[in-house]
Each structure stands twice: as structure tokens, then as C-alpha cells.
PDB file of N, CA and C in Angstrom:
ATOM      1  N   UNK A  21     203.961 101.625 141.000  1.00  0.00           N
ATOM      2  CA  UNK A  21     203.976 100.459 141.986  1.00  0.00           C
ATOM      3  C   UNK A  21     202.783 100.175 142.821  1.00  0.00           C
ATOM      4  N   UNK A  22     202.469  98.888 142.858  1.00  0.00           N
ATOM      5  CA  UNK A  22     201.471  98.416 143.665  1.00  0.00           C
ATOM      6  C   UNK A  22     201.544  98.723 145.135  1.00  0.00           C
ATOM      7  N   UNK A  23     200.612  98.946 145.837  1.00  0.00           N
ATOM      8  CA  UNK A  23     200.655  99.070 147.289  1.00  0.00           C
ATOM      9  C   UNK A  23     201.320  98.030 148.201  1.00  0.00           C
ATOM     10  N   UNK A  24     200.768  96.740 147.429  1.00  0.00           N
ATOM     11  CA  UNK A  24     201.249  95.544 148.291  1.00  0.00           C
ATOM     12  C   UNK A  24     202.656  95.448 148.173  1.00  0.00           C
ATOM     13  N   UNK A  25     203.444  95.895 147.122  1.00  0.00           N
ATOM     14  CA  UNK A  25     205.060  95.950 147.099  1.00  0.00           C
ATOM     15  C   UNK A  25     205.403  97.070 147.893  1.00  0.00           C
ATOM     16  N   UNK A  26     204.880  98.006 148.095  1.00  0.00           N
ATOM     17  CA  UNK A  26     205.466  99.160 148.786  1.00  0.00           C
ATOM     18  C   UNK A  26     205.350  99.005 150.333  1.00  0.00           C
ATOM     19  N   UNK A  27     204.356  97.955 150.808  1.00  0.00           N
ATOM     20  CA  UNK A  27     204.433  97.437 152.081  1.00  0.00           C
ATOM     21  C   UNK A  27     205.737  96.840 152.411  1.00  0.00           C
ATOM     22  N   UNK A  28     206.081  95.721 151.297  1.00  0.00           N
ATOM     23  CA  UNK A  28     207.285  95.025 151.562  1.00  0.00           C
ATOM     24  C   UNK A  28     208.606  95.997 151.464  1.00  0.00           C
ATOM     25  N   UNK A  29     208.645  97.043 150.895  1.00  0.00           N
ATOM     26  CA  UNK A  29     209.675  97.871 150.701  1.00  0.00           C
ATOM     27  C   UNK A  29     209.832  98.824 151.825  1.00  0.00           C
ATOM     28  N   UNK A  30     208.697  99.058 152.562  1.00  0.00           N
ATOM     29  CA  UNK A  30     208.717  99.992 153.694  1.00  0.00           C
ATOM     30  C   UNK A  30     209.207  99.137 154.742  1.00  0.00           C
ATOM     31  N   UNK A  31     208.633  97.878 154.913  1.00  0.00           N
ATOM     32  CA  UNK A  31     208.772  97.132 156.206  1.00  0.00           C
ATOM     33  C   UNK A  31     210.428  96.917 156.546  1.00  0.00           C
ATOM     34  N   UNK A  32     211.317  96.717 155.497  1.00  0.00           N
ATOM     35  CA  UNK A  32     212.675  96.715 156.023  1.00  0.00           C
ATOM     36  C   UNK A  32     213.225  97.960 156.583  1.00  0.00           C
ATOM     37  N   UNK A  33     212.548  99.116 156.141  1.00  0.00           N
ATOM     38  CA  UNK A  33     212.971 100.411 156.432  1.00  0.00           C
ATOM     39  C   UNK A  33     212.625 100.741 157.858  1.00  0.00           C
ATOM     40  N   UNK A  34     211.466 100.139 158.267  1.00  0.00           N
ATOM     41  CA  UNK A  34     210.794 100.316 159.574  1.00  0.00           C
ATOM     42  C   UNK A  34     211.752  99.410 160.498  1.00  0.00           C
ATOM     43  N   UNK A  35     212.123  98.333 159.942  1.00  0.00           N
ATOM     44  CA  UNK A  35     213.017  97.375 160.780  1.00  0.00           C
ATOM     45  C   UNK A  35     214.378  98.269 161.070  1.00  0.00           C
ATOM     46  N   UNK A  36     214.657  98.984 160.164  1.00  0.00           N
ATOM     47  CA  UNK A  36     216.228  99.605 160.198  1.00  0.00           C
ATOM     48  C   UNK A  36     215.956 100.770 161.550  1.00  0.00           C
ATOM     49  N   UNK A  37     214.932 101.410 161.439  1.00  0.00           N
ATOM     50  CA  UNK A  37     214.414 102.312 162.440  1.00  0.00           C
ATOM     51  C   UNK A  37     214.429 101.760 163.745  1.00  0.00           C
ATOM     52  N   UNK A  38     213.662 100.798 163.868  1.00  0.00           N
ATOM     53  CA  UNK A  38     213.569 100.177 165.177  1.00  0.00           C
ATOM     54  C   UNK A  38     214.918  99.527 165.662  1.00  0.00           C
ATOM     55  N   UNK A  39     215.658  99.027 164.699  1.00  0.00           N
ATOM     56  CA  UNK A  39     217.228  98.653 165.270  1.00  0.00           C
ATOM     57  C   UNK A  39     217.835  99.863 165.915  1.00  0.00           C
ATOM     58  N   UNK A  40     217.781 100.808 165.222  1.00  0.00           N
ATOM     59  CA  UNK A  40     218.396 102.124 165.830  1.00  0.00           C
ATOM     60  C   UNK A  40     217.817 102.635 167.119  1.00  0.00           C
ATOM     61  N   UNK A  41     216.583 102.573 167.327  1.00  0.00           N
ATOM     62  CA  UNK A  41     215.996 102.770 168.574  1.00  0.00           C
ATOM     63  C   UNK A  41     216.242 101.862 169.693  1.00  0.00           C
ATOM     64  N   UNK A  42     216.208 100.505 169.408  1.00  0.00           N
ATOM     65  CA  UNK A  42     216.526  99.510 170.272  1.00  0.00           C
ATOM     66  C   UNK A  42     217.872  99.474 170.655  1.00  0.00           C
ATOM     67  N   UNK A  43     218.874  99.640 169.931  1.00  0.00           N
ATOM     68  CA  UNK A  43     220.266  99.652 170.145  1.00  0.00           C
ATOM     69  C   UNK A  43     220.571 100.835 171.145  1.00  0.00           C
ATOM     70  N   UNK A  44     219.931 102.034 170.855  1.00  0.00           N
ATOM     71  CA  UNK A  44     220.426 103.219 171.439  1.00  0.00           C
ATOM     72  C   UNK A  44     219.775 103.063 172.843  1.00  0.00           C
ATOM     73  N   UNK A  45     218.439 102.410 172.938  1.00  0.00           N
ATOM     74  CA  UNK A  45     217.800 102.354 174.279  1.00  0.00           C
ATOM     75  C   UNK A  45     218.723 101.487 175.068  1.00  0.00           C
ATOM     76  N   UNK A  46     219.120 100.317 174.580  1.00  0.00           N
ATOM     77  CA  UNK A  46     219.890  99.387 175.266  1.00  0.00           C
ATOM     78  C   UNK A  46     221.256 100.007 175.712  1.00  0.00           C
ATOM     79  N   UNK A  47     222.038 100.969 175.007  1.00  0.00           N
ATOM     80  CA  UNK A  47     222.981 101.394 175.325  1.00  0.00           C
ATOM     81  C   UNK A  47     222.743 102.438 176.677  1.00  0.00           C
ATOM     82  N   UNK A  48     221.627 103.266 176.614  1.00  0.00           N
ATOM     83  CA  UNK A  48     221.384 104.153 177.604  1.00  0.00           C
ATOM     84  C   UNK A  48     220.864 103.129 178.861  1.00  0.00           C
ATOM     85  N   UNK A  49     220.106 102.236 178.772  1.00  0.00           N
ATOM     86  CA  UNK A  49     219.577 101.382 179.849  1.00  0.00           C
ATOM     87  C   UNK A  49     220.606 100.757 180.603  1.00  0.00           C
ATOM     88  N   UNK A  50     221.856 100.184 179.726  1.00  0.00           N
ATOM     89  CA  UNK A  50     222.939  99.330 180.402  1.00  0.00           C
ATOM     90  C   UNK A  50     223.978 100.333 180.918  1.00  0.00           C
ATOM     91  N   UNK A  51     223.840 101.786 180.703  1.00  0.00           N
ATOM     92  CA  UNK A  51     224.876 102.727 180.847  1.00  0.00           C
ATOM     93  C   UNK A  51     226.202 102.460 180.308  1.00  0.00           C
ATOM     94  N   UNK A  52     226.167 102.143 178.738  1.00  0.00           N
ATOM     95  CA  UNK A  52     227.407 101.803 178.213  1.00  0.00           C
ATOM     96  C   UNK A  52     227.937 103.031 177.571  1.00  0.00           C
ATOM     97  N   UNK A  53     229.045 103.359 177.801  1.00  0.00           N
ATOM     98  CA  UNK A  53     230.044 104.496 177.460  1.00  0.00           C
ATOM     99  C   UNK A  53     230.427 104.231 176.092  1.00  0.00           C
ATOM    100  N   UNK A  54     230.432 105.238 175.064  1.00  0.00           N
ATOM    101  CA  UNK A  54     231.135 105.135 173.913  1.00  0.00           C
ATOM    102  C   UNK A  54     230.091 104.297 172.867  1.00  0.00           C
ATOM    103  N   UNK A  55     230.628 103.953 171.593  1.00  0.00           N
ATOM    104  CA  UNK A  55     229.922 103.193 170.774  1.00  0.00           C
ATOM    105  C   UNK A  55     230.281 101.784 170.740  1.00  0.00           C
ATOM    106  N   UNK A  56     229.539 101.176 171.501  1.00  0.00           N
ATOM    107  CA  UNK A  56     229.897  99.723 171.495  1.00  0.00           C
ATOM    108  C   UNK A  56     229.580  98.854 169.987  1.00  0.00           C
ATOM    109  N   UNK A  57     230.329  97.832 169.801  1.00  0.00           N
ATOM    110  CA  UNK A  57     230.203  97.458 168.660  1.00  0.00           C
ATOM    111  C   UNK A  57     229.577  95.913 168.743  1.00  0.00           C
ATOM    112  N   UNK A  58     228.780  95.382 167.811  1.00  0.00           N
ATOM    113  CA  UNK A  58     228.391  95.857 166.443  1.00  0.00           C
ATOM    114  C   UNK A  58     227.117  96.684 166.473  1.00  0.00           C
ATOM    115  N   UNK A  59     226.354  96.304 167.636  1.00  0.00           N
ATOM    116  CA  UNK A  59     224.980  96.772 167.660  1.00  0.00           C
ATOM    117  C   UNK A  59     224.591  98.291 167.367  1.00  0.00           C
ATOM    118  N   UNK A  60     225.375  99.329 168.165  1.00  0.00           N
ATOM    119  CA  UNK A  60     224.939 100.411 168.063  1.00  0.00           C
ATOM    120  C   UNK A  60     225.273 101.145 166.693  1.00  0.00           C
ATOM    121  N   UNK A  61     226.367 100.766 166.089  1.00  0.00           N
ATOM    122  CA  UNK A  61     226.993 101.352 164.762  1.00  0.00           C
ATOM    123  C   UNK A  61     226.124 100.833 163.720  1.00  0.00           C
ATOM    124  N   UNK A  62     225.936  99.458 163.771  1.00  0.00           N
ATOM    125  CA  UNK A  62     224.890  99.115 162.475  1.00  0.00           C
ATOM    126  C   UNK A  62     223.541  99.565 162.858  1.00  0.00           C
ATOM    127  N   UNK A  63     222.996  99.768 163.801  1.00  0.00           N
ATOM    128  CA  UNK A  63     221.700 100.169 164.176  1.00  0.00           C
ATOM    129  C   UNK A  63     221.647 101.638 163.594  1.00  0.00           C
ATOM    130  N   UNK A  64     222.527 102.362 163.943  1.00  0.00           N
ATOM    131  CA  UNK A  64     222.506 103.910 163.452  1.00  0.00           C
ATOM    132  C   UNK A  64     222.674 103.773 161.969  1.00  0.00           C
ATOM    133  N   UNK A  65     223.525 103.140 161.423  1.00  0.00           N
ATOM    134  CA  UNK A  65     223.639 103.124 159.959  1.00  0.00           C
ATOM    135  C   UNK A  65     222.264 102.579 159.327  1.00  0.00           C
ATOM    136  N   UNK A  66     221.848 101.474 159.925  1.00  0.00           N
ATOM    137  CA  UNK A  66     220.518 100.921 159.137  1.00  0.00           C
ATOM    138  C   UNK A  66     219.374 102.123 159.437  1.00  0.00           C
ATOM    139  N   UNK A  67     219.293 102.786 160.555  1.00  0.00           N
ATOM    140  CA  UNK A  67     218.284 103.696 160.815  1.00  0.00           C
ATOM    141  C   UNK A  67     218.435 104.879 160.082  1.00  0.00           C
ATOM    142  N   UNK A  68     219.744 105.479 159.611  1.00  0.00           N
ATOM    143  CA  UNK A  68     219.985 106.651 158.824  1.00  0.00           C
ATOM    144  C   UNK A  68     219.616 106.260 157.533  1.00  0.00           C
ATOM    145  N   UNK A  69     220.006 104.983 157.042  1.00  0.00           N
ATOM    146  CA  UNK A  69     219.567 104.692 155.783  1.00  0.00           C
ATOM    147  C   UNK A  69     218.242 104.513 155.348  1.00  0.00           C
ATOM    148  N   UNK A  70     217.462 103.897 156.435  1.00  0.00           N
ATOM    149  CA  UNK A  70     216.170 103.757 156.400  1.00  0.00           C
ATOM    150  C   UNK A  70     215.277 105.031 156.206  1.00  0.00           C
ATOM    151  N   UNK A  71     215.765 105.835 157.141  1.00  0.00           N
ATOM    152  CA  UNK A  71     214.940 107.150 157.001  1.00  0.00           C
ATOM    153  C   UNK A  71     215.144 108.003 155.572  1.00  0.00           C
ATOM    154  N   UNK A  72     216.408 107.681 154.977  1.00  0.00           N
ATOM    155  CA  UNK A  72     216.554 108.281 153.927  1.00  0.00           C
ATOM    156  C   UNK A  72     215.664 107.537 152.701  1.00  0.00           C
ATOM    157  N   UNK A  73     215.671 106.194 152.763  1.00  0.00           N
ATOM    158  CA  UNK A  73     215.015 105.463 151.894  1.00  0.00           C
ATOM    159  C   UNK A  73     213.450 105.758 152.134  1.00  0.00           C
ATOM    160  N   UNK A  74     212.987 106.082 153.111  1.00  0.00           N
ATOM    161  CA  UNK A  74     211.646 106.404 153.242  1.00  0.00           C
ATOM    162  C   UNK A  74     211.185 107.834 152.715  1.00  0.00           C
ATOM    163  N   UNK A  75     212.135 108.620 152.873  1.00  0.00           N
ATOM    164  CA  UNK A  75     212.295 110.029 152.167  1.00  0.00           C
ATOM    165  C   UNK A  75     212.036 109.901 150.589  1.00  0.00           C
ATOM    166  N   UNK A  76     213.003 108.957 150.171  1.00  0.00           N
ATOM    167  CA  UNK A  76     213.006 108.960 148.708  1.00  0.00           C
ATOM    168  C   UNK A  76     211.767 108.032 148.090  1.00  0.00           C
ATOM    169  N   UNK A  77     211.203 107.350 148.761  1.00  0.00           N
ATOM    170  CA  UNK A  77     210.075 106.473 148.545  1.00  0.00           C
ATOM    171  C   UNK A  77     208.886 107.653 148.448  1.00  0.00           C
ATOM    172  N   UNK A  78     208.727 108.463 149.523  1.00  0.00           N
ATOM    173  CA  UNK A  78     207.745 109.478 149.625  1.00  0.00           C
ATOM    174  C   UNK A  78     207.867 110.349 148.337  1.00  0.00           C
ATOM    175  N   UNK A  79     208.970 110.727 147.903  1.00  0.00           N
ATOM    176  CA  UNK A  79     209.167 111.670 146.656  1.00  0.00           C
ATOM    177  C   UNK A  79     208.856 110.851 145.229  1.00  0.00           C
ATOM    178  N   UNK A  80     209.019 109.522 145.349  1.00  0.00           N
ATOM    179  CA  UNK A  80     208.833 108.948 143.810  1.00  0.00           C
ATOM    180  C   UNK A  80     207.396 108.247 143.925  1.00  0.00           C
ATOM    181  N   UNK A  81     206.893 107.992 145.041  1.00  0.00           N
ATOM    182  CA  UNK A  81     205.575 107.088 144.993  1.00  0.00           C
ATOM    183  C   UNK A  81     204.607 107.781 146.132  1.00  0.00           C
ATOM    184  N   UNK A  82     203.286 107.493 145.767  1.00  0.00           N
ATOM    185  CA  UNK A  82     202.366 107.927 146.499  1.00  0.00           C
ATOM    186  C   UNK A  82     202.175 106.934 147.625  1.00  0.00           C
ATOM    187  N   UNK A  83     202.616 107.184 148.825  1.00  0.00           N
ATOM    188  CA  UNK A  83     202.564 106.199 149.858  1.00  0.00           C
ATOM    189  C   UNK A  83     201.251 106.771 150.885  1.00  0.00           C
ATOM    190  N   UNK A  84     200.638 105.955 151.271  1.00  0.00           N
ATOM    191  CA  UNK A  84     199.343 106.279 152.051  1.00  0.00           C
ATOM    192  C   UNK A  84     199.563 105.844 153.426  1.00  0.00           C
ATOM    193  N   UNK A  85     198.793 106.446 154.536  1.00  0.00           N
ATOM    194  CA  UNK A  85     199.017 105.981 155.827  1.00  0.00           C
ATOM    195  C   UNK A  85     198.654 104.759 155.980  1.00  0.00           C
ATOM    196  N   UNK A  86     197.942 104.041 155.250  1.00  0.00           N
ATOM    197  CA  UNK A  86     197.737 102.657 155.206  1.00  0.00           C
ATOM    198  C   UNK A  86     198.941 101.826 154.962  1.00  0.00           C
ATOM    199  N   UNK A  87     199.683 102.239 154.028  1.00  0.00           N
ATOM    200  CA  UNK A  87     200.974 101.362 153.636  1.00  0.00           C
ATOM    201  C   UNK A  87     201.891 101.602 154.978  1.00  0.00           C
ATOM    202  N   UNK A  88     202.038 102.778 155.498  1.00  0.00           N
ATOM    203  CA  UNK A  88     202.795 102.868 156.980  1.00  0.00           C
ATOM    204  C   UNK A  88     202.085 101.837 157.940  1.00  0.00           C
ATOM    205  N   UNK A  89     200.945 101.830 158.238  1.00  0.00           N
ATOM    206  CA  UNK A  89     200.413 101.274 159.194  1.00  0.00           C
ATOM    207  C   UNK A  89     200.595  99.698 158.991  1.00  0.00           C
ATOM    208  N   UNK A  90     200.336  99.311 157.850  1.00  0.00           N
ATOM    209  CA  UNK A  90     200.460  97.674 157.274  1.00  0.00           C
ATOM    210  C   UNK A  90     201.863  97.499 157.531  1.00  0.00           C
ATOM    211  N   UNK A  91     202.831  98.236 157.154  1.00  0.00           N
ATOM    212  CA  UNK A  91     204.280  97.758 157.099  1.00  0.00           C
ATOM    213  C   UNK A  91     204.649  97.846 158.465  1.00  0.00           C
ATOM    214  N   UNK A  92     204.229  98.585 159.269  1.00  0.00           N
ATOM    215  CA  UNK A  92     204.680  98.548 160.838  1.00  0.00           C
ATOM    216  C   UNK A  92     204.315  97.372 161.466  1.00  0.00           C
ATOM    217  N   UNK A  93     202.952  97.113 161.297  1.00  0.00           N
ATOM    218  CA  UNK A  93     202.147  95.980 161.757  1.00  0.00           C
ATOM    219  C   UNK A  93     203.039  94.875 161.355  1.00  0.00           C
ATOM    220  N   UNK A  94     203.365  94.543 160.237  1.00  0.00           N
ATOM    221  CA  UNK A  94     204.033  93.586 159.749  1.00  0.00           C
ATOM    222  C   UNK A  94     205.421  93.214 160.256  1.00  0.00           C
ATOM    223  N   UNK A  95     206.176  94.323 160.310  1.00  0.00           N
ATOM    224  CA  UNK A  95     207.291  94.184 161.271  1.00  0.00           C
ATOM    225  C   UNK A  95     207.190  94.052 162.495  1.00  0.00           C
ATOM    226  N   UNK A  96     206.167  94.555 163.304  1.00  0.00           N
ATOM    227  CA  UNK A  96     205.986  93.917 164.680  1.00  0.00           C
ATOM    228  C   UNK A  96     205.742  92.406 164.780  1.00  0.00           C
ATOM    229  N   UNK A  97     204.801  92.007 164.118  1.00  0.00           N
ATOM    230  CA  UNK A  97     204.494  90.658 163.847  1.00  0.00           C
ATOM    231  C   UNK A  97     205.535  89.702 163.758  1.00  0.00           C
ATOM    232  N   UNK A  98     206.246  90.029 162.659  1.00  0.00           N
ATOM    233  CA  UNK A  98     207.532  89.361 162.389  1.00  0.00           C
ATOM    234  C   UNK A  98     208.342  89.332 163.485  1.00  0.00           C
ATOM    235  N   UNK A  99     208.816  90.461 164.178  1.00  0.00           N
ATOM    236  CA  UNK A  99     209.708  90.557 165.392  1.00  0.00           C
ATOM    237  C   UNK A  99     209.162  89.633 166.535  1.00  0.00           C
ATOM    238  N   UNK A 100     207.690  89.903 166.869  1.00  0.00           N
ATOM    239  CA  UNK A 100     207.383  88.876 167.845  1.00  0.00           C
ATOM    240  C   UNK A 100     207.389  87.236 167.552  1.00  0.00           C
ATOM    241  N   UNK A 101     207.119  87.187 166.205  1.00  0.00           N
ATOM    242  CA  UNK A 101     207.258  85.527 166.031  1.00  0.00           C
ATOM    243  C   UNK A 101     208.605  85.081 166.187  1.00  0.00           C
ATOM    244  N   UNK A 102     209.714  86.177 165.760  1.00  0.00           N
ATOM    245  CA  UNK A 102     211.085  85.576 165.846  1.00  0.00           C
ATOM    246  C   UNK A 102     211.568  85.457 167.353  1.00  0.00           C
ATOM    247  N   UNK A 103     210.925  86.561 168.096  1.00  0.00           N
ATOM    248  CA  UNK A 103     211.353  86.447 169.612  1.00  0.00           C
ATOM    249  C   UNK A 103     210.879  85.106 170.218  1.00  0.00           C
ATOM    250  N   UNK A 104     209.658  84.779 169.956  1.00  0.00           N
ATOM    251  CA  UNK A 104     208.999  83.526 170.286  1.00  0.00           C
ATOM    252  C   UNK A 104     209.719  82.416 169.921  1.00  0.00           C
ATOM    253  N   UNK A 105     210.098  82.421 168.516  1.00  0.00           N
ATOM    254  CA  UNK A 105     210.948  81.221 168.279  1.00  0.00           C
ATOM    255  C   UNK A 105     212.353  81.254 169.092  1.00  0.00           C
ATOM    256  N   UNK A 106     212.970  82.214 169.188  1.00  0.00           N
ATOM    257  CA  UNK A 106     214.234  82.145 170.051  1.00  0.00           C
ATOM    258  C   UNK A 106     214.249  81.661 171.274  1.00  0.00           C
ATOM    259  N   UNK A 107     213.146  82.345 171.979  1.00  0.00           N
ATOM    260  CA  UNK A 107     212.911  81.829 173.416  1.00  0.00           C
ATOM    261  C   UNK A 107     212.505  80.429 173.479  1.00  0.00           C
ATOM    262  N   UNK A 108     211.813  79.780 172.614  1.00  0.00           N
ATOM    263  CA  UNK A 108     211.317  78.427 172.821  1.00  0.00           C
ATOM    264  C   UNK A 108     212.721  77.591 172.446  1.00  0.00           C
ATOM    265  N   UNK A 109     213.295  77.999 171.446  1.00  0.00           N
ATOM    266  CA  UNK A 109     214.748  77.357 171.036  1.00  0.00           C
ATOM    267  C   UNK A 109     215.717  77.205 172.216  1.00  0.00           C
ATOM    268  N   UNK A 110     215.675  78.510 172.941  1.00  0.00           N
ATOM    269  CA  UNK A 110     216.475  78.491 174.020  1.00  0.00           C
ATOM    270  C   UNK A 110     215.911  78.049 175.417  1.00  0.00           C
ATOM    271  N   UNK A 111     214.695  77.676 175.273  1.00  0.00           N
ATOM    272  CA  UNK A 111     214.072  77.120 176.654  1.00  0.00           C
ATOM    273  C   UNK A 111     213.959  78.261 177.781  1.00  0.00           C
ATOM    274  N   UNK A 112     213.583  79.501 177.337  1.00  0.00           N
ATOM    275  CA  UNK A 112     213.867  80.587 178.127  1.00  0.00           C
ATOM    276  C   UNK A 112     212.237  81.057 177.925  1.00  0.00           C
ATOM    277  N   UNK A 113     211.499  81.165 179.105  1.00  0.00           N
ATOM    278  CA  UNK A 113     209.947  81.893 179.042  1.00  0.00           C
ATOM    279  C   UNK A 113     209.994  83.248 178.821  1.00  0.00           C
ATOM    280  N   UNK A 114     208.959  83.664 178.357  1.00  0.00           N
ATOM    281  CA  UNK A 114     208.730  85.100 178.084  1.00  0.00           C
ATOM    282  C   UNK A 114     208.746  85.827 179.496  1.00  0.00           C
ATOM    283  N   UNK A 115     207.808  85.120 180.474  1.00  0.00           N
ATOM    284  CA  UNK A 115     207.786  85.617 181.723  1.00  0.00           C
ATOM    285  C   UNK A 115     209.129  85.941 182.642  1.00  0.00           C
ATOM    286  N   UNK A 116     209.883  85.077 182.305  1.00  0.00           N
ATOM    287  CA  UNK A 116     211.384  85.237 182.702  1.00  0.00           C
ATOM    288  C   UNK A 116     212.023  86.416 182.187  1.00  0.00           C
ATOM    289  N   UNK A 117     212.069  86.566 181.040  1.00  0.00           N
ATOM    290  CA  UNK A 117     212.445  87.604 180.321  1.00  0.00           C
ATOM    291  C   UNK A 117     211.717  89.047 180.650  1.00  0.00           C
ATOM    292  N   UNK A 118     210.583  89.069 180.749  1.00  0.00           N
ATOM    293  CA  UNK A 118     210.001  90.522 181.524  1.00  0.00           C
ATOM    294  C   UNK A 118     210.396  90.533 182.762  1.00  0.00           C
ATOM    295  N   UNK A 119     210.426  89.486 183.749  1.00  0.00           N
ATOM    296  CA  UNK A 119     211.057  89.754 184.957  1.00  0.00           C
ATOM    297  C   UNK A 119     212.590  90.341 185.037  1.00  0.00           C
ATOM    298  N   UNK A 120     213.220  89.780 184.021  1.00  0.00           N
ATOM    299  CA  UNK A 120     214.764  90.418 183.882  1.00  0.00           C
ATOM    300  C   UNK A 120     214.748  91.662 183.449  1.00  0.00           C
ATOM    301  N   UNK A 121     213.884  91.914 182.424  1.00  0.00           N
ATOM    302  CA  UNK A 121     213.757  93.368 182.066  1.00  0.00           C
ATOM    303  C   UNK A 121     213.385  94.449 183.032  1.00  0.00           C
ATOM    304  N   UNK A 122     212.401  94.001 183.836  1.00  0.00           N
ATOM    305  CA  UNK A 122     212.016  94.815 185.046  1.00  0.00           C
ATOM    306  C   UNK A 122     213.140  95.058 185.998  1.00  0.00           C
ATOM    307  N   UNK A 123     213.646  94.087 186.238  1.00  0.00           N
ATOM    308  CA  UNK A 123     214.844  94.057 187.344  1.00  0.00           C
ATOM    309  C   UNK A 123     215.998  95.031 186.927  1.00  0.00           C
ATOM    310  N   UNK A 124     216.204  94.781 185.501  1.00  0.00           N
ATOM    311  CA  UNK A 124     217.287  95.723 184.903  1.00  0.00           C
ATOM    312  C   UNK A 124     216.720  97.295 184.675  1.00  0.00           C
ATOM    313  N   UNK A 125     215.538  97.443 184.228  1.00  0.00           N
ATOM    314  CA  UNK A 125     215.140  98.681 184.112  1.00  0.00           C
ATOM    315  C   UNK A 125     214.787  99.380 185.333  1.00  0.00           C
ATOM    316  N   UNK A 126     214.320  98.805 186.371  1.00  0.00           N
ATOM    317  CA  UNK A 126     213.968  99.415 187.619  1.00  0.00           C
ATOM    318  C   UNK A 126     214.788  99.059 188.821  1.00  0.00           C
ATOM    319  N   UNK A 127     216.098  98.648 188.600  1.00  0.00           N
ATOM    320  CA  UNK A 127     216.914  98.350 189.925  1.00  0.00           C
ATOM    321  C   UNK A 127     217.426  99.696 190.331  1.00  0.00           C
ATOM    322  N   UNK A 128     217.630  99.547 191.661  1.00  0.00           N
ATOM    323  CA  UNK A 128     217.816 100.749 192.419  1.00  0.00           C
ATOM    324  C   UNK A 128     219.038 100.568 193.121  1.00  0.00           C
TER     325      UNK A 128
END
């Protein structure tokens, strides 16, 4: 399999792991007890499946560090682009979002 194809196979798996991390962090930050639906459950299902998929890909193909780096960068760029699109369509500024995040994370 060509490396450019592996990057596009790895990218959704990185997204699954990112979803698991973000939903788990959101649960901890907001002090939510139990398994809230649907984010945390689907995040963990995607994360576990993604970790398994990456394991299988590593056993079947020669995946290089460059494949991982390009896949992660690709996912980050797509997520940033999507975030900007959502905020522009909702008329919600990035600075306001950062201010709200700081207030939530560092409230006393």
C-alpha cells in the first residue's frame, strides 16, 4: 500500500483517539458524573477501535514516523478548519471562545 493511502487510513484513527481524549477531558472539566450520552460513550468506542486499527495497520504494513506525523497534522488542520467554519457560521469569535474556556477551566 502506498504511503499516501496509509496517511488517509491513519487520519480517521487519530480522530477517534482525539474524540476519546476530548470527551473524557470535557467530562472531567465539567465534573459530570457517570457516562453521559452520547459523547463519552461514542468517544471511547471510537478511541478503542482506533487504537486496535492502528495496531493492525502496524502489523500488516510498514508505517513510518512520517506517516504518523502527516496523519496527525492532517487531522489537526481539518479540525481547526471545521472549528473556524462553525464559529463563523454561528457568529461566535475565537477570542470569546478562549475567554469562556479560561473562565470554565480556571474558575474558583
